[in-house]
Coordinates of C-alpha atoms and ligand atoms in Angstrom, one line a residue:
X1 CA 11.3 -16.6 6.9
X2 CA 13.5 -16.0 9.9
X3 CA 15.1 -12.6 10.1
X4 CA 18.6 -14.0 10.5
X5 CA 21.8 -12.1 10.2
X6 CA 24.0 -14.7 8.7
X7 CA 22.0 -14.8 5.4
X8 CA 21.9 -11.0 5.0
X9 CA 19.5 -9.7 2.5
X10 CA 18.4 -6.0 2.5
X11 CA 15.3 -5.4 4.6
X12 CA 12.1 -4.2 3.0
X13 CA 9.3 -2.9 5.2
X14 CA 5.8 -1.8 4.2
X15 CA 2.3 -1.6 5.7
X16 CA -1.4 -1.5 4.8
X17 CA -4.1 -0.1 7.0
X18 CA -7.1 -2.4 7.8
X19 CA -9.5 0.5 7.4
X20 CA -11.6 -0.4 4.4
X21 CA -11.6 -2.2 1.1
X22 CA -8.4 -2.7 -0.7
X23 CA -8.7 -2.1 -4.4
X24 CA -7.0 -2.8 -7.7
X25 CA -4.9 0.4 -7.3
X26 CA -3.5 -1.1 -4.1
X27 CA -2.8 -4.3 -5.8
X28 CA -1.2 -2.9 -9.0
X29 CA 0.5 0.0 -7.2
X30 CA 1.9 -1.9 -4.2
X31 CA 1.0 -5.5 -3.5
X32 CA 2.2 -6.9 -6.8
X33 CA 5.6 -5.2 -6.3
X34 CA 5.9 -6.7 -2.8
X35 CA 5.3 -10.1 -4.2
X36 CA 8.2 -9.7 -6.5
X37 CA 10.4 -8.4 -3.7
X38 CA 10.0 -11.4 -1.3
X39 CA 12.6 -13.5 -3.0
X40 CA 15.3 -10.9 -3.2
X41 CA 14.8 -9.2 0.2
X42 CA 13.9 -9.9 3.8
X43 CA 10.4 -8.5 3.5
X44 CA 8.3 -7.4 6.5
X45 CA 4.7 -6.6 5.8
X46 CA 2.7 -5.0 8.5
X47 CA -1.0 -4.6 9.1
X48 CA -1.0 -1.1 10.6
X49 CA -4.0 -1.2 12.9
X50 CA -2.7 1.7 15.1
X51 CA -2.7 3.8 11.9
X52 CA -6.2 2.8 11.1
X53 CA -7.6 4.1 14.4
X54 CA -6.3 7.6 13.7
X55 CA -9.8 7.9 12.3
X56 CA -12.8 6.3 13.8
X57 CA -13.2 2.6 13.1
X58 CA -16.2 0.4 13.9
X59 CA -14.8 -1.8 16.7
X60 CA -17.0 -4.8 15.5
X61 CA -15.5 -4.5 12.0
X62 CA -11.9 -3.7 12.7
X63 CA -10.9 -7.2 14.0
X64 CA -12.3 -8.8 10.9
X65 CA -10.7 -6.2 8.6
X66 CA -7.3 -7.0 10.1
X67 CA -7.7 -10.6 9.1
X68 CA -9.1 -9.6 5.7
X69 CA -5.9 -7.6 4.9
X70 CA -3.8 -10.7 5.7
X71 CA -6.0 -12.7 3.4
X72 CA -5.5 -10.1 0.7
X73 CA -1.7 -10.3 1.2
X74 CA -1.8 -14.0 0.9
X75 CA -4.1 -14.0 -2.1
X76 CA -1.8 -11.5 -3.8
X77 CA 1.0 -14.1 -3.4
X78 CA 2.9 -13.0 -0.3
X79 CA 4.2 -16.2 1.1
X80 CA 4.7 -16.4 4.9
X81 CA 7.5 -18.9 4.4
X82 CA 9.4 -16.1 2.6
X83 CA 8.1 -12.9 4.1
X84 CA 7.0 -11.8 7.6
X85 CA 3.4 -10.7 8.0
X86 CA 2.5 -9.2 11.4
X87 CA 0.0 -6.9 13.2
X88 CA 1.4 -3.6 14.4
X89 CA -0.4 -3.5 17.7
X90 CA 1.1 -6.9 18.7
X91 CA 4.6 -5.3 18.9
X92 CA 4.5 -2.6 21.6
X93 CA 7.8 -1.2 20.5
X94 CA 6.0 0.7 17.7
X95 CA 4.1 3.0 19.9
X96 CA 7.0 3.3 22.4
X97 CA 9.4 4.4 19.7
X98 CA 6.8 6.7 18.2
X99 CA 6.5 8.5 21.6
X100 CA 10.2 8.8 21.9
X101 CA 10.6 10.2 18.4
X102 CA 7.8 12.6 19.1
X103 CA 9.8 14.0 22.0
X104 CA 13.3 13.6 20.9
X105 CA 13.3 14.6 17.2
X106 CA 9.9 15.2 15.6
X107 CA 9.2 18.9 15.4
X108 CA 6.0 20.9 14.7
X109 CA 7.7 22.5 11.7
X110 CA 8.2 19.0 10.2
X111 CA 4.7 17.8 10.9
X112 CA 3.0 21.0 9.5
X113 CA 4.5 20.2 6.1
X114 CA 2.7 16.9 5.8
X115 CA 0.3 17.2 3.0
X116 CA -1.7 14.1 3.7
X117 CA -2.7 15.4 7.1
X118 CA -3.9 18.6 5.5
X119 CA -6.0 16.7 3.0
X120 CA -7.4 14.1 5.5
X121 CA -7.9 16.4 8.4
X122 CA -8.7 19.5 6.4
X123 CA -12.4 19.4 6.0
X124 CA -13.3 17.6 9.2
X125 CA -14.5 19.2 12.4
X126 CA -13.0 16.8 14.8
X127 CA -9.5 15.6 14.0
X128 CA -7.6 13.3 16.3
X129 CA -4.1 14.1 17.6
X130 CA -3.2 10.7 16.3
X131 CA -3.9 11.6 12.7
X132 CA -1.5 14.5 13.1
X133 CA 1.1 12.2 14.6
X134 CA 0.5 9.4 12.1
X135 CA 3.8 10.0 10.2
X136 CA 5.8 9.7 13.3
X137 CA 4.3 6.3 14.1
X138 CA 5.0 5.3 10.5
X139 CA 8.7 6.4 11.0
X140 CA 8.8 4.2 14.1
X141 CA 7.5 1.2 12.1
X142 CA 10.2 1.7 9.5
X143 CA 13.1 2.5 11.8
X144 CA 12.6 -0.4 14.3
X145 CA 13.7 -3.0 11.7
X146 CA 16.9 -1.4 10.2
X147 CA 14.9 -1.1 7.1
X148 CA 16.8 -0.6 3.8
X149 CA 13.9 0.2 1.5
X150 CA 10.2 1.1 1.9
X151 CA 8.1 0.4 -1.1
X152 CA 5.1 2.8 -1.1
X153 CA 2.8 4.7 -3.4
X154 CA 3.7 8.2 -4.2
X155 CA 1.3 9.6 -1.6
X156 CA 3.5 8.1 1.1
X157 CA 6.9 9.4 -0.2
X158 CA 6.8 12.4 2.0
X159 CA 6.2 10.2 5.1
X160 CA 9.2 8.0 4.3
X161 CA 11.3 11.2 3.8
X162 CA 10.2 12.3 7.3
X163 CA 11.4 8.9 8.6
X164 CA 14.8 9.6 7.0
X165 CA 14.9 13.0 8.5
X166 CA 14.0 11.8 12.0
X167 CA 16.6 8.9 11.8
X168 CA 19.3 11.3 10.7
X169 CA 18.5 13.8 13.4
X170 CA 18.4 11.2 16.1
X171 CA 21.7 9.7 15.0
X172 CA 23.3 13.1 15.0
X173 CA 21.9 14.3 18.3
X174 CA 22.0 11.2 20.4
X175 CA 24.4 8.9 18.6
X176 CA 24.2 6.3 15.8
X177 CA 21.2 3.9 16.1
X178 CA 19.1 4.0 13.0
X179 CA 19.7 2.9 9.5
X180 CA 18.4 5.6 7.1
X181 CA 15.9 4.0 4.8
X182 CA 15.4 4.5 1.1
X183 CA 12.0 5.0 -0.5
X184 CA 11.2 2.7 -3.4
X185 CA 8.3 4.0 -5.6
X186 CA 7.2 1.9 -8.4
X187 CA 7.2 4.0 -11.5
X188 CA 4.3 2.7 -13.7
X189 CA 1.3 1.6 -11.8
X190 CA 2.2 3.6 -8.7
X191 CA -0.7 5.7 -9.5
X192 CA -3.9 4.0 -10.7
X193 CA -6.5 6.7 -11.1
X194 CA -10.2 6.7 -10.3
X195 CA -12.5 5.2 -12.9
X196 CA -14.9 8.0 -12.6
X197 CA -12.3 10.7 -12.4
X198 CA -8.8 10.2 -13.9
X199 CA -7.5 13.3 -12.3
X200 CA -7.5 11.7 -8.8
X201 CA -6.0 8.5 -7.5
X202 CA -8.2 5.5 -7.2
X203 CA -9.4 5.6 -3.6
X204 CA -11.5 3.6 -1.2
X205 CA -12.7 6.8 0.3
X206 CA -14.0 8.2 -3.0
X207 CA -17.6 9.4 -3.0
X208 CA -18.8 6.7 -5.4
X209 CA -18.0 3.0 -5.6
X210 CA -17.7 3.5 -9.3
X211 CA -14.3 5.1 -8.6
X212 CA -12.6 1.9 -7.7
X213 CA -12.5 -1.9 -8.2
X214 CA -12.4 -3.5 -4.8
X215 CA -10.4 -6.7 -4.7
X216 CA -13.5 -8.3 -3.2
X217 CA -15.9 -6.8 -5.7
X218 CA -18.0 -9.5 -7.5
X219 CA -16.2 -10.0 -10.8
X220 CA -19.3 -9.1 -12.8
X221 CA -19.8 -5.8 -10.8
X222 CA -16.1 -5.0 -11.5
X223 CA -16.5 -5.7 -15.2
X224 CA -19.5 -3.3 -15.3
X225 CA -17.4 -0.6 -13.6
X226 CA -14.8 -0.9 -16.3
X227 CA -17.4 -0.7 -19.0
X228 CA -18.9 2.4 -17.4
X229 CA -15.5 4.0 -16.7
X230 CA -15.2 7.6 -18.0
X231 CA -13.2 8.0 -21.2
X232 CA -11.8 10.9 -23.2
X233 CA -12.9 12.6 -26.4
X234 CA -11.9 10.9 -29.6
X235 CA -12.0 7.2 -30.1
X236 CA -8.4 6.2 -30.5
X237 CA -6.4 4.0 -28.1
X238 CA -3.3 6.0 -27.5
X239 CA -1.2 6.3 -24.4
X240 CA -1.2 10.0 -23.8
X241 CA -1.5 11.0 -20.1
X242 CA -1.9 14.7 -20.8
X243 CA -4.6 14.6 -23.5
X244 CA -6.2 11.2 -22.7
X245 CA -5.8 10.7 -19.0
X246 CA -8.8 8.3 -18.7
X247 CA -7.6 6.0 -21.5
X248 CA -4.0 6.2 -20.3
X249 CA -5.2 5.0 -16.9
X250 CA -7.3 2.1 -18.4
X251 CA -4.3 1.2 -20.5
X252 CA -2.1 1.1 -17.4
X253 CA -4.5 -1.3 -15.7
X254 CA -4.8 -3.4 -18.9
X255 CA -1.0 -3.5 -19.3
X256 CA -0.3 -4.4 -15.7
X257 CA -2.9 -7.2 -15.7
X258 CA -2.0 -8.8 -19.0
X259 CA 1.7 -7.9 -19.6
X260 CA 0.9 -6.2 -22.9
X261 CA 2.8 -3.0 -23.5
X262 CA 1.3 0.3 -24.4
X263 CA 2.6 0.0 -28.0
X264 CA 1.1 -3.4 -28.3
X265 CA -2.3 -2.2 -27.0
X266 CA -2.3 0.8 -29.4
X267 CA -1.7 -1.6 -32.3
X268 CA -4.2 -4.1 -31.1
X269 CA -7.0 -1.5 -31.0
X270 CA -5.9 0.5 -34.0
X271 CA -8.9 1.4 -36.1
X272 CA -11.3 -0.4 -33.8
X273 CA -12.7 2.7 -32.1
X274 CA -14.7 4.4 -34.8
X275 CA -16.4 1.3 -36.1
X276 CA -17.8 0.7 -32.6
X277 CA -18.6 4.4 -31.9
X278 CA -22.2 3.9 -32.8
X279 CA -22.7 0.5 -31.3
X280 CA -24.4 0.1 -27.9
X281 CA -21.0 -0.5 -26.2
X282 CA -20.0 3.1 -27.1
X283 CA -16.7 4.5 -28.0
X284 CA -13.7 2.5 -27.0
X285 CA -16.2 -0.4 -26.7
X286 CA -14.0 -3.2 -27.9
X287 CA -11.1 -2.0 -25.7
X288 CA -13.3 -1.7 -22.6
X289 CA -15.0 -5.0 -23.2
X290 CA -11.6 -6.8 -23.3
X291 CA -10.3 -5.0 -20.3
X292 CA -13.5 -5.8 -18.4
X293 CA -12.8 -9.5 -19.2
X294 CA -9.2 -9.2 -18.1
X295 CA -10.3 -7.7 -14.8
X296 CA -13.0 -10.3 -14.3
X297 CA -10.5 -13.1 -14.9
X298 CA -8.0 -11.6 -12.5
X299 CA -10.6 -11.2 -9.7
X300 CA -12.0 -14.7 -10.1
X301 CA -8.6 -16.2 -9.6
X302 CA -7.7 -13.8 -6.8
X303 CA -10.9 -14.4 -4.9
X304 CA -10.6 -18.1 -5.1
X305 CA -7.3 -17.8 -3.2
X306 CA -8.7 -15.2 -0.9
X307 CA -11.5 -17.4 0.3
X308 CA -9.3 -20.4 0.8
X309 CA -7.8 -19.2 4.1
X310 CA -9.5 -19.7 7.4
X311 CA -9.5 -17.2 10.2
X312 CA -7.5 -19.6 12.4
X313 CA -4.9 -20.0 9.7
X314 CA -4.5 -16.2 9.4
X315 CA -4.3 -15.7 13.2
X316 CA -1.5 -18.3 13.3
X317 CA 0.4 -16.5 10.6
X318 CA 0.1 -13.2 12.5
X319 CA 1.3 -14.8 15.7
X320 CA 4.3 -16.4 14.0
X321 CA 5.1 -13.1 12.3
X322 CA 5.1 -11.2 15.6
X323 CA 7.4 -13.9 17.1
X324 CA 9.9 -13.3 14.3
X325 CA 10.0 -9.5 14.4
X326 CA 9.7 -8.9 18.1
X327 CA 13.4 -9.5 19.0
X328 CA 14.5 -7.1 16.2
X329 CA 12.1 -4.4 17.4
X330 CA 13.1 -4.8 21.0
X331 CA 16.8 -4.6 20.3
X332 CA 16.4 -1.3 18.4
X333 CA 14.2 0.1 21.1
X334 CA 16.7 -0.9 23.8
X335 CA 19.5 0.9 21.9
X336 CA 17.3 4.0 21.6
X337 CA 16.5 4.0 25.3
X338 CA 20.2 3.6 26.2
X339 CA 21.0 6.7 24.1
X340 CA 18.3 8.7 26.0
X341 CA 19.5 7.4 29.3
X342 CA 16.2 5.7 30.2
X343 CA 17.1 2.1 29.9
Ligands
LIG401 N1 0.8 5.1 5.8 C1 0.8 4.0 4.9 C2 -0.4 4.1 4.0 O1 -1.5 4.5 4.4 C3 0.8 2.7 5.7 C4 2.0 2.5 6.6 C5 2.1 2.6 7.9 C6 3.3 2.3 6.1 N2 3.3 2.4 8.3 C7 4.1 2.2 7.2 C8 3.8 2.1 4.8 C9 5.5 1.9 7.1 C10 5.2 1.8 4.7 C11 6.0 1.7 5.9 O2 -0.3 3.6 2.9

């Protein structure tokens, strides 16, 4: 894709940190939605390495992880002929704009409201200034490209709202430069919960690997995680988030992977619970067995694609992505500097 102005489509921007394994929650909550967006919009997908280093990363691994994220994008179906994929640190305008926003419009009162910082930084003894400033860098990412919509999981909504606030404040105080972006949260699937604890989001930083299914997990390991996932009391397959949060979560995964609706799933497994309650597979056995198969099938296909890309191919995609976005970012930064009188 070339970001051209003649053929105007709304601009969609989002990012993923190269800071660890990506899991099924990332795929179902975000990546899958991005893939659908690339035909309708000018999509820009960023590997946000400067966000990743807000917490300590192993230098030997970070480089590989950046390439791995791109491979995940590609395996998920993002097509570099339709969407731009680039690495944040290749475009210096991101950190420049972040600094300008820090000074011109971001205020301690805004930052102190950010709940993710409180959660991430909360327990740790040594917290980087960068982690505190993380939402401002994210605002810079978004605002550089005249972004119309930002698809994110619900944990990032507050950050996109901050980007809106900073854009509006800048426009008001220094003159019109930024487009004010909309947040686009996917309703169902935006929140895939942990397999060992359905009260918390599936997370790569969970204490146990039983919490998540990594997109790079061996398919058989992933199937086992599903079979061992916690369930609720009773034995009926019923979508009831309040009373059956674990089953509702598994049903969401099932539904998103197979296209079967909740009602269809309820019907499919009606009466199948109790008969299996005594069997070695346990309650919900049949349901879990089928879901485990669906997950396995999905991963086998996904990983076949994932492994088909070479490092050189990925580097070439990143280079080409940077070439496409750089002029847009530089134009925005230039306008900002002019407004501040430092161009
Ligand atoms: N903070 C986002 C996350 O961890 C990643 C991110 C960085 C992002 N910059 C962005 C997402 C810009 C959307 C737009 O999920």
